[in-house]
Amino acid sequence: MRILILDGYVDEPTCLGVPPYISTYVRYVAGAFVLAGIPEESISYLTIDEYRKSEEKRSLLNDSDAVFLIAGMTVPGRYLGGKPITEREIEEIGKLPIYKVVGGPVKFGFALKGGVKAKPLLFENYDLVVKGDIELAAYKIGKALTSCTQLPEGVFLERRTASYIDKIAPLGAFIVKEHPYFPYVICEVETFRGCERKHHCSYCTEAFYGHPDEREPEKIIEEIKALYSTGVKYFRIGRQPNILGYKAISTFGEFSIPNVEVICNLFRSIRNIGDIKTLHIDNVNAGTIDAYPEESKRALYCIANYDTEGDVAPFGLETADEEVIKKNYLKVNPEGIKKAIRIVNEVGAFKEREDGLYKLLPGINFLVGLPGETKKTFEKNKDFLKSILDEGLLLRRINIRQVMIFEGTQISEMVKKARTKYRKEFEKFKQFVREEIDFPMMKKVFPVGTVIKEVLLEAYDGGHTLGRQIGSYPVLVRIPEKLELFKVKNVIVVGHRERSVIGIPIPININNISHKLLSYIPGISKKLATEIVLKRPFKDKTELLTLFPQLSKFSKYIITSH
């Protein structure tokens, strides 16, 4: 018996599954099969990128008794680690002469970019289309396979519970070993699913999951221990719309009072599991911070002390236009967001090592194309960002997306089609953010001399190697030389671009470093780099620094071995 999980990748407001991330769906489906009695060795995993590249890998589909396709992008972006499945590929896989199941957020509609209305797919050639939860369908199919009864066909509508996830999540940990990035894979971990708000944001698909259904803290720890035992050391507590809403004490109005004790105990327990290299978060509701600043501050302080450096608390500002906020039932006004930014800076803008990354900084999202938007909206967005910069506050990243429309969301009743009406203003706004906000902010958040640890080298761009730290919203690192991919390097920042930093690997072996990389060290011109190269080899750092004192600022990162 062979079962194949085919990962077409997912990206939702609360779940990312594009490499180096592996989504909850993949692990849950694997765990559901194990719970149903299917042996681990009978369950295989394949990414859509592997499917494209290898005839041998594609043959796994034909050799399987059942194929589970997981896909769906409801907040698509640009990806360095993989290319999500296309509509043509979904159709192609559907024509294979085997039992096929499709599920994941693709059930809400299909699109690969913002500014469009998601297209409903019919999945005509699939045996089972999961409109409910694919991890529950996996259990039912697993039971049918082990008992040799008829496999279900048609549409599957059943929904899972958090207690069910608590059972299957640890059982599915083994599947991460088949990920092409393993062991450099980061696992999205769920605390709860569903939205706590009474009035949902007009565009968001998280409301489709209903009210929050929360997992138990000890079961989350059990899952992470199981993943850790396989060799995973990178985690993001991200599969929820608001980490401050987990096990909330009570709800008054739109927002819940953070349960500081539960949040603190959860993050403390995770860090105590072992050598966790990444513990990050995703999704913080600024409305919660605005409504309950003291409780939020204490909870965020705990997170900032137990997480690993380079963490991001993302806020869905979406717009600084009050009218657009009201019309789309958004979470909080600009002043509330600003209060949240101040509080995260207060508790998280510190470093554990002098040349390290800030522990926890805020990030903000803008969403273009919402109903009520005018030309003045973009000016208000600019003014908001200028005020953040003028106040000296730090932002880890600014995301700008175009709205996508899914049937069943409130926005689908408000507009006939997704479009960015003010295209010229939108393009000017993006340019403003990149040049006047991102660039100076990048210099403040990642000053020259910052050491970014464990940068995974993933791709080439001309003569540059592109890499990222394995974490939440990692900054893109450009190394101006071609290095071997899928190696991990510590990198020191030597320059900046609007959306990336320029770095060189450390330690710097002065007797071996290329002339090109050497010339990127601040204070070292191409002419001076040539002089250094001609004087090599140096017997020790004393000799080097006597001849070239310009390197003294970087001396702690330099070695002179031959």
Coordinates of C-alpha atoms in Angstrom, one line a residue:
M1 CA 0.0 0.0 0.0
R2 CA 1.4 3.4 -1.0
I3 CA 0.0 6.8 -0.2
L4 CA 1.5 10.0 -1.6
I5 CA 1.1 13.5 -0.2
L6 CA 1.7 16.0 -3.0
D7 CA 2.4 19.5 -1.7
G8 CA 1.3 22.2 -4.1
Y9 CA 2.0 24.7 -1.3
V10 CA -0.3 26.9 0.7
D11 CA -0.3 30.5 1.8
E12 CA -3.1 31.7 4.0
P13 CA -3.4 34.7 6.4
T14 CA -2.4 32.2 9.1
C15 CA -0.5 29.4 7.5
L16 CA 2.5 29.3 5.2
G17 CA 3.7 26.2 3.4
V18 CA 6.2 27.4 0.8
P19 CA 9.8 26.1 1.3
P20 CA 11.6 26.4 3.7
Y21 CA 8.2 26.2 5.4
I22 CA 6.2 23.0 5.7
S23 CA 2.5 23.6 6.4
T24 CA 0.3 22.0 9.1
Y25 CA -1.8 20.3 6.4
V26 CA 1.0 18.1 5.2
R27 CA 1.9 16.9 8.7
Y28 CA -1.7 16.5 9.8
V29 CA -2.6 14.3 6.7
A30 CA 0.4 12.1 7.5
G31 CA -0.6 11.9 11.1
A32 CA -4.2 11.1 10.2
F33 CA -3.1 8.1 8.1
V34 CA -1.0 6.8 11.0
L35 CA -3.9 7.1 13.4
A36 CA -6.0 5.1 10.9
G37 CA -3.5 2.3 10.9
I38 CA -1.3 3.1 7.8
P39 CA 2.4 2.4 8.5
E40 CA 4.7 5.4 8.2
E41 CA 6.8 3.6 5.6
S42 CA 3.7 3.5 3.3
I43 CA 3.3 7.2 3.3
S44 CA 5.4 9.4 1.0
Y45 CA 5.8 13.1 0.5
L46 CA 6.6 15.1 -2.7
T47 CA 6.6 18.8 -3.4
I48 CA 5.3 20.3 -6.6
D49 CA 8.9 21.5 -7.4
E50 CA 10.3 18.0 -7.1
Y51 CA 7.4 16.7 -9.3
R52 CA 8.4 19.2 -12.0
K53 CA 12.1 18.5 -11.9
S54 CA 12.3 14.7 -11.7
E55 CA 10.9 12.0 -13.8
E56 CA 11.8 9.5 -11.1
K57 CA 9.8 11.6 -8.5
R58 CA 6.8 11.9 -10.9
S59 CA 6.7 8.1 -11.1
L60 CA 5.8 8.0 -7.4
L61 CA 2.3 9.2 -8.3
N62 CA 1.7 6.2 -10.7
D63 CA 3.0 3.8 -8.1
S64 CA 0.7 5.1 -5.4
D65 CA -2.7 3.7 -4.3
A66 CA -3.9 7.2 -3.4
V67 CA -2.6 10.8 -4.0
F68 CA -3.5 13.7 -1.7
L69 CA -3.0 17.0 -3.3
I70 CA -2.7 19.9 -0.9
A71 CA -2.8 23.5 -2.3
G72 CA -4.2 27.0 -2.1
M73 CA -2.9 30.6 -2.0
T74 CA -5.3 33.0 -0.4
V75 CA -2.6 35.7 0.3
P76 CA -0.1 34.9 -2.5
G77 CA 3.3 36.6 -2.6
R78 CA 6.7 36.3 -4.2
Y79 CA 8.6 33.2 -3.2
L80 CA 12.3 32.3 -3.3
G81 CA 11.9 28.7 -2.1
G82 CA 9.4 27.4 -4.5
K83 CA 6.7 28.0 -7.1
P84 CA 3.1 27.1 -6.1
I85 CA 1.1 24.7 -8.2
T86 CA -0.6 26.0 -11.3
E87 CA -4.1 25.4 -12.6
R88 CA -2.7 23.5 -15.5
E89 CA -0.8 21.2 -13.1
I90 CA -3.9 20.6 -11.0
E91 CA -5.7 19.5 -14.1
E92 CA -2.8 17.3 -15.3
I93 CA -2.6 15.5 -11.9
G94 CA -6.3 15.0 -12.0
K95 CA -6.1 13.0 -15.2
L96 CA -3.8 10.3 -13.7
P97 CA -5.4 6.8 -13.5
I98 CA -5.2 6.6 -9.7
Y99 CA -7.4 7.5 -6.7
K100 CA -7.0 11.3 -6.2
V101 CA -8.0 13.6 -3.4
V102 CA -7.6 17.4 -3.4
G103 CA -8.0 19.8 -0.5
G104 CA -6.6 22.7 1.5
P105 CA -7.4 26.4 1.0
V106 CA -7.7 25.8 -2.7
K107 CA -11.3 24.9 -1.8
F108 CA -12.0 28.6 -1.4
G109 CA -10.8 29.4 -5.0
F110 CA -7.7 29.6 -7.1
A111 CA -5.4 32.5 -7.8
L112 CA -1.6 33.0 -7.8
K113 CA -1.5 36.8 -7.5
G114 CA -3.3 39.7 -5.8
G115 CA -5.7 42.1 -7.5
V116 CA -7.9 39.4 -8.9
K117 CA -11.1 37.4 -8.0
A118 CA -10.3 33.9 -7.1
K119 CA -11.5 31.3 -9.6
P120 CA -13.6 28.4 -8.4
L121 CA -12.2 25.1 -9.6
L122 CA -14.4 22.1 -10.5
F123 CA -11.7 19.4 -9.9
E124 CA -13.7 17.3 -12.4
N125 CA -11.2 14.4 -12.5
Y126 CA -10.6 14.1 -8.8
D127 CA -12.3 11.2 -6.9
L128 CA -12.7 13.2 -3.7
V129 CA -12.9 17.0 -3.4
V130 CA -12.5 18.1 0.2
K131 CA -14.6 21.2 1.0
G132 CA -14.3 20.3 4.7
D133 CA -10.9 19.4 6.2
I134 CA -8.5 17.2 4.3
E135 CA -6.9 15.9 7.5
L136 CA -10.2 14.4 8.5
A137 CA -10.8 13.0 5.1
A138 CA -7.3 11.3 5.3
Y139 CA -8.4 9.4 8.4
K140 CA -11.6 8.2 6.8
I141 CA -9.7 7.1 3.7
G142 CA -7.0 5.4 5.8
K143 CA -9.7 3.4 7.5
A144 CA -11.2 2.4 4.2
L145 CA -7.8 1.3 2.9
T146 CA -7.0 -0.8 6.0
S147 CA -10.4 -2.5 6.0
C148 CA -10.5 -2.9 2.2
T149 CA -13.8 -1.1 2.0
Q150 CA -14.9 1.3 -0.8
L151 CA -13.1 4.6 -0.9
P152 CA -15.3 7.7 -0.6
E153 CA -16.0 9.7 -3.7
G154 CA -17.7 13.1 -4.5
V155 CA -17.4 16.0 -2.0
F156 CA -16.2 15.7 1.6
L157 CA -17.7 18.3 3.9
E158 CA -16.8 17.2 7.4
R159 CA -14.8 19.5 9.7
R160 CA -12.2 18.6 12.3
T161 CA -11.8 19.8 15.8
A162 CA -8.8 21.0 17.8
S163 CA -8.9 17.8 19.9
Y164 CA -8.6 15.8 16.8
I165 CA -5.5 17.8 15.7
D166 CA -4.0 17.2 19.2
K167 CA -4.2 13.5 18.4
I168 CA -2.7 13.5 14.9
A169 CA -0.2 16.4 15.0
P170 CA 2.6 14.5 16.8
L171 CA 2.0 11.4 14.7
G172 CA 2.7 13.3 11.4
A173 CA 6.1 14.6 12.5
F174 CA 8.0 11.9 10.6
I175 CA 7.0 13.3 7.2
V176 CA 9.2 16.4 7.5
K177 CA 12.3 14.2 6.9
E178 CA 11.1 13.8 3.3
H179 CA 11.0 17.6 2.7
P180 CA 13.8 18.6 0.2
Y181 CA 15.0 21.3 2.5
F182 CA 15.3 19.0 5.6
P183 CA 16.8 19.6 8.1
Y184 CA 16.6 23.3 7.2
V185 CA 12.8 23.3 7.3
I186 CA 10.6 25.5 9.5
C187 CA 7.3 24.1 10.8
E188 CA 4.2 26.3 11.2
V189 CA 2.6 25.3 14.5
E190 CA -1.1 25.8 15.3
T191 CA -2.5 27.1 18.5
F192 CA -6.0 27.7 17.3
R193 CA -8.0 28.2 14.1
G194 CA -10.8 30.6 13.4
C195 CA -11.4 34.3 14.1
E196 CA -12.3 35.7 17.5
R197 CA -13.9 38.9 16.1
K198 CA -17.6 39.4 15.7
H199 CA -17.2 41.6 12.7
H200 CA -14.7 40.1 10.3
C201 CA -12.4 42.0 8.0
S202 CA -14.2 42.2 4.7
Y203 CA -11.6 40.3 2.6
C204 CA -10.3 37.7 5.0
T205 CA -10.8 33.9 4.5
E206 CA -10.0 33.0 8.2
A207 CA -13.6 33.7 9.0
F208 CA -14.6 30.7 6.9
Y209 CA -13.1 28.5 9.8
G210 CA -15.6 29.9 12.3
H211 CA -15.0 30.8 15.9
P212 CA -11.7 29.9 17.5
D213 CA -11.1 26.3 18.3
E214 CA -8.1 26.1 20.6
R215 CA -5.5 23.3 21.1
E216 CA -4.3 22.4 24.5
P217 CA -0.8 23.8 25.4
E218 CA 0.6 20.4 26.5
K219 CA -0.5 18.9 23.1
I220 CA 1.3 21.7 21.2
I221 CA 4.4 20.9 23.3
E222 CA 4.0 17.2 22.5
E223 CA 3.9 18.0 18.7
I224 CA 7.0 20.2 18.8
K225 CA 8.8 17.6 20.8
A226 CA 7.9 15.0 18.1
L227 CA 9.1 17.3 15.4
Y228 CA 12.3 18.1 17.3
S229 CA 13.0 14.4 17.7
T230 CA 13.1 14.1 13.9
G231 CA 15.7 16.8 13.6
V232 CA 13.6 19.9 13.2
K233 CA 14.9 23.0 15.1
Y234 CA 13.0 25.8 13.4
F235 CA 9.4 26.7 14.5
R236 CA 6.9 29.4 14.0
I237 CA 3.8 29.7 16.3
G238 CA 1.9 31.1 13.4
R239 CA -1.2 29.1 12.6
Q240 CA -3.6 31.5 14.3
P241 CA -4.9 35.0 13.4
N242 CA -3.8 36.5 16.7
I243 CA -1.2 35.0 19.1
L244 CA -2.5 37.3 21.9
G245 CA -5.9 35.7 21.5
Y246 CA -4.8 32.2 22.5
K247 CA -6.6 30.9 25.6
A248 CA -7.9 34.5 26.1
I249 CA -9.4 35.2 29.5
S250 CA -12.6 36.8 28.3
T251 CA -14.0 38.9 25.5
F252 CA -15.6 42.3 25.7
G253 CA -16.6 43.8 22.4
E254 CA -14.3 42.9 19.5
F255 CA -11.1 41.8 21.3
S256 CA -10.1 39.4 24.0
I257 CA -7.9 40.0 27.1
P258 CA -4.6 38.2 26.6
N259 CA -3.9 35.3 28.9
V260 CA -0.4 36.2 29.9
E261 CA 0.3 33.2 32.0
V262 CA -0.7 30.7 29.3
I263 CA 1.3 32.5 26.6
C264 CA 4.4 32.8 28.9
N265 CA 4.2 29.1 29.9
L266 CA 3.8 28.0 26.3
F267 CA 6.9 29.9 25.0
R268 CA 9.0 29.0 28.0
S269 CA 8.1 25.3 27.6
I270 CA 9.0 25.3 23.9
R271 CA 12.5 26.9 24.6
N272 CA 13.1 24.3 27.2
I273 CA 12.6 21.4 24.8
G274 CA 16.2 21.6 23.5
D275 CA 18.5 23.5 21.1
I276 CA 15.7 25.4 19.3
K277 CA 17.3 27.5 16.7
T278 CA 14.2 29.4 15.6
L279 CA 11.1 30.2 17.7
H280 CA 9.1 32.9 16.0
I281 CA 5.5 34.1 15.8
D282 CA 3.1 35.3 13.2
N283 CA -0.1 37.4 13.4
V284 CA -0.6 39.8 16.2
N285 CA -3.9 41.8 16.3
A286 CA -3.0 45.4 17.0
G287 CA -6.6 45.9 18.1
T288 CA -5.9 43.6 21.1
I289 CA -2.9 45.7 22.0
D290 CA -4.8 48.9 21.6
A291 CA -7.7 47.6 23.8
Y292 CA -5.6 45.9 26.5
P293 CA -2.1 47.5 26.4
E294 CA -0.9 46.3 29.8
E295 CA -1.8 42.7 29.4
S296 CA -0.6 42.8 25.8
K297 CA 2.7 44.3 26.9
R298 CA 3.3 41.6 29.4
A299 CA 2.5 38.8 27.0
L300 CA 4.7 40.3 24.3
Y301 CA 7.5 40.8 26.8
C302 CA 7.4 37.1 27.5
I303 CA 7.5 36.2 23.8
A304 CA 10.4 38.6 23.3
N305 CA 12.4 37.0 26.1
Y306 CA 11.7 33.3 25.1
D307 CA 11.7 33.6 21.3
T308 CA 14.9 33.7 19.1
E309 CA 16.3 36.9 17.6
G310 CA 14.9 38.3 14.4
D311 CA 11.3 37.7 15.3
V312 CA 8.4 39.8 13.8
A313 CA 5.0 40.7 15.1
P314 CA 3.0 41.5 12.0
F315 CA 0.0 43.9 12.2
G316 CA -2.7 44.1 9.6
L317 CA -3.0 47.8 9.3
E318 CA -4.2 47.5 5.6
T319 CA -4.8 51.2 5.3
A320 CA -4.4 54.5 7.3
D321 CA -7.7 55.8 5.8
E322 CA -10.4 55.9 8.5
E323 CA -13.2 55.7 6.0
V324 CA -11.7 52.5 4.4
I325 CA -11.2 51.0 7.8
K326 CA -14.9 51.5 8.7
K327 CA -16.2 50.3 5.4
N328 CA -14.2 47.1 5.6
Y329 CA -14.6 46.3 9.3
L330 CA -10.8 46.5 9.8
K331 CA -9.3 45.8 13.2
V332 CA -8.0 49.1 14.4
N333 CA -7.4 52.7 13.4
P334 CA -4.0 54.2 12.6
E335 CA -3.5 55.6 16.1
G336 CA -4.2 52.1 17.6
I337 CA -1.6 50.6 15.2
K338 CA 0.9 53.3 16.2
K339 CA 0.3 52.4 19.9
A340 CA 0.9 48.8 19.1
I341 CA 4.1 49.6 17.2
R342 CA 5.4 51.7 20.2
I343 CA 4.7 48.8 22.6
V344 CA 6.4 46.2 20.5
N345 CA 9.4 48.5 20.2
E346 CA 9.4 49.0 23.9
V347 CA 9.4 45.3 24.8
G348 CA 11.2 43.8 21.8
A349 CA 13.7 46.3 20.3
F350 CA 16.7 44.9 22.2
K351 CA 19.6 42.6 21.3
E352 CA 21.1 39.7 23.1
R353 CA 24.4 40.2 21.5
E354 CA 26.0 43.5 20.4
D355 CA 26.2 42.5 16.7
G356 CA 23.0 40.6 16.7
L357 CA 19.4 41.1 15.5
Y358 CA 16.7 42.8 17.4
K359 CA 14.6 40.2 19.3
L360 CA 11.1 41.3 18.3
L361 CA 10.0 44.1 16.0
P362 CA 6.7 45.0 14.5
G363 CA 5.8 44.6 10.8
I364 CA 2.8 46.1 9.0
N365 CA 0.7 45.1 6.1
F366 CA -1.0 47.4 3.5
L367 CA -3.8 46.1 1.4
V368 CA -4.6 48.0 -1.8
G369 CA -7.9 47.9 -3.6
L370 CA -10.3 47.8 -0.7
P371 CA -13.8 49.4 -1.1
G372 CA -13.8 53.1 -0.3
E373 CA -10.2 53.7 -1.4
T374 CA -9.5 57.1 -3.0
K375 CA -6.4 58.9 -4.2
K376 CA -6.1 60.5 -0.8
T377 CA -5.8 57.0 0.8
F378 CA -2.3 56.7 -0.5
E379 CA -1.3 60.1 0.9
K380 CA -2.7 59.1 4.3
N381 CA -0.6 55.9 4.1
K382 CA 2.5 57.9 3.3
D383 CA 1.9 60.3 6.2
F384 CA 1.4 57.4 8.6
L385 CA 4.7 55.8 7.6
K386 CA 6.5 59.2 7.7
S387 CA 5.3 59.6 11.3
I388 CA 6.7 56.2 12.3
L389 CA 10.1 57.1 10.8
D390 CA 10.0 60.6 12.4
E391 CA 9.3 59.2 15.8
G392 CA 12.3 56.9 15.6
L393 CA 10.3 53.7 15.8
L394 CA 11.5 50.5 14.1
L395 CA 9.6 48.4 11.6
R396 CA 11.0 45.0 10.6
R397 CA 9.2 44.9 7.3
I398 CA 6.3 46.5 5.3
N399 CA 4.2 44.3 3.1
I400 CA 2.1 45.8 0.3
R401 CA -0.5 43.5 -1.3
Q402 CA -3.4 43.9 -3.6
V403 CA -6.8 42.5 -2.4
M404 CA -8.0 39.2 -3.6
I405 CA -11.7 38.4 -3.6
F406 CA -13.1 35.0 -2.5
E407 CA -16.8 34.0 -2.8
G408 CA -18.4 34.1 0.6
T409 CA -16.3 37.0 2.0
Q410 CA -18.0 40.3 2.7
I411 CA -16.0 42.1 0.0
S412 CA -17.4 39.7 -2.6
E413 CA -20.8 41.4 -2.0
M414 CA -19.3 44.9 -2.0
V415 CA -17.5 44.8 -5.4
K416 CA -18.0 43.0 -8.6
K417 CA -14.4 42.4 -9.4
A418 CA -11.0 42.9 -7.8
R419 CA -9.1 45.8 -9.2
T420 CA -6.6 48.4 -8.2
K421 CA -8.5 51.5 -9.3
Y422 CA -5.8 54.0 -8.7
R423 CA -2.9 52.3 -10.4
K424 CA -0.6 55.3 -10.8
E425 CA -1.0 56.2 -7.1
F426 CA -0.4 52.6 -6.1
E427 CA 2.8 52.4 -8.1
K428 CA 4.0 55.8 -6.6
F429 CA 3.2 54.6 -3.1
K430 CA 5.2 51.4 -3.6
Q431 CA 8.1 53.4 -4.9
F432 CA 7.8 55.8 -1.9
V433 CA 7.8 53.0 0.6
R434 CA 10.8 51.2 -1.0
E435 CA 13.0 54.4 -1.4
E436 CA 11.9 56.6 1.5
I437 CA 10.9 54.2 4.2
D438 CA 12.3 50.7 3.5
F439 CA 15.9 51.9 2.7
P440 CA 16.4 54.1 5.8
M441 CA 14.6 51.5 8.0
M442 CA 16.8 48.7 6.7
K443 CA 19.9 50.7 7.7
K444 CA 18.5 51.1 11.2
V445 CA 17.3 47.5 11.7
F446 CA 20.4 45.9 10.1
P447 CA 23.3 48.3 10.6
V448 CA 26.6 47.5 9.0
G449 CA 28.4 45.0 11.2
T450 CA 25.2 43.1 12.1
V451 CA 25.8 39.3 12.1
I452 CA 22.9 37.3 10.7
K453 CA 23.4 33.7 11.9
E454 CA 22.5 30.6 9.9
V455 CA 21.7 32.1 6.5
L456 CA 20.5 29.3 4.2
L457 CA 21.8 29.8 0.6
E458 CA 18.9 29.1 -1.7
A459 CA 19.4 30.6 -5.2
Y460 CA 21.5 32.6 -7.6
D461 CA 20.8 36.0 -9.0
G462 CA 23.4 36.8 -11.6
G463 CA 26.7 36.7 -9.8
H464 CA 25.0 36.9 -6.4
T465 CA 24.0 34.1 -4.0
L466 CA 20.6 34.8 -2.3
G467 CA 20.0 33.5 1.2
R468 CA 17.7 33.9 4.2
Q469 CA 17.8 33.1 7.8
I470 CA 15.3 30.3 8.6
G471 CA 12.6 32.3 10.3
S472 CA 9.6 34.6 10.1
Y473 CA 9.8 37.2 7.3
P474 CA 13.6 36.8 7.0
V475 CA 15.5 39.6 5.3
L476 CA 17.0 38.7 1.9
V477 CA 20.8 38.5 2.1
R478 CA 22.8 39.1 -1.1
I479 CA 26.3 37.7 -1.2
P480 CA 28.1 39.1 -4.2
E481 CA 29.7 35.8 -5.2
K482 CA 28.4 32.4 -6.3
L483 CA 28.6 30.0 -3.3
E484 CA 27.4 26.4 -3.0
L485 CA 23.6 26.3 -2.4
F486 CA 21.8 24.7 0.5
K487 CA 24.7 25.4 2.9
V488 CA 24.2 27.5 6.0
K489 CA 26.5 30.4 6.6
N490 CA 26.9 33.2 9.2
V491 CA 26.9 36.5 7.4
I492 CA 28.0 40.0 8.3
V493 CA 26.1 43.0 6.8
V494 CA 28.3 45.2 4.7
G495 CA 25.7 47.2 2.8
H496 CA 22.0 47.8 2.1
R497 CA 19.4 47.8 -0.7
E498 CA 15.7 48.7 -0.4
R499 CA 14.5 45.2 0.4
S500 CA 17.7 43.3 1.1
V501 CA 21.1 43.5 2.8
I502 CA 24.5 42.8 1.2
G503 CA 26.6 40.4 3.3
I504 CA 29.7 38.4 3.3
P505 CA 30.3 35.1 5.0
I506 CA 32.2 35.0 8.3
P507 CA 34.8 34.2 9.5
I508 CA 36.6 36.1 6.8
N509 CA 39.7 34.2 5.9
I510 CA 41.8 37.1 4.7
N511 CA 44.3 34.8 3.0
N512 CA 41.6 33.2 0.8
I513 CA 38.8 35.7 0.4
S514 CA 38.2 36.7 -3.2
H515 CA 39.1 40.2 -4.4
K516 CA 35.4 40.9 -5.1
L517 CA 34.2 40.1 -1.6
L518 CA 37.1 41.9 0.0
S519 CA 36.2 45.1 -1.9
Y520 CA 32.7 45.0 -0.3
I521 CA 34.0 45.5 3.2
P522 CA 33.3 49.1 4.2
G523 CA 36.5 51.2 3.9
I524 CA 38.1 48.8 1.4
S525 CA 38.2 50.2 -2.1
K526 CA 39.0 48.0 -5.1
K527 CA 42.4 49.5 -5.2
L528 CA 43.0 48.7 -1.5
A529 CA 41.6 45.2 -2.0
T530 CA 44.2 44.6 -4.7
E531 CA 47.0 45.7 -2.4
I532 CA 45.8 43.3 0.3
V533 CA 45.6 40.4 -2.1
L534 CA 49.2 41.2 -3.4
K535 CA 50.5 41.2 0.2
R536 CA 49.0 37.8 1.0
P537 CA 49.6 35.5 2.9
F538 CA 49.5 37.2 6.3
K539 CA 51.0 35.2 9.2
D540 CA 48.6 36.7 11.7
K541 CA 46.1 39.5 12.4
T542 CA 48.7 41.7 14.0
E543 CA 50.7 41.8 10.7
L544 CA 47.5 42.4 8.7
L545 CA 46.2 45.3 10.9
T546 CA 49.6 46.9 11.0
L547 CA 49.6 47.2 7.3
F548 CA 45.9 47.8 6.8
P549 CA 44.3 49.4 9.8
Q550 CA 41.2 50.0 7.7
L551 CA 40.2 46.4 8.6
S552 CA 40.3 47.0 12.4
K553 CA 36.5 47.4 12.7
F554 CA 36.1 43.8 11.3
S555 CA 39.1 42.3 13.0
K556 CA 37.1 40.0 15.3
Y557 CA 35.6 38.3 12.2
I558 CA 38.9 37.8 10.4
I559 CA 41.1 34.7 10.5
T560 CA 44.5 34.2 8.8
S561 CA 44.7 30.4 8.4
H562 CA 46.4 29.2 5.2

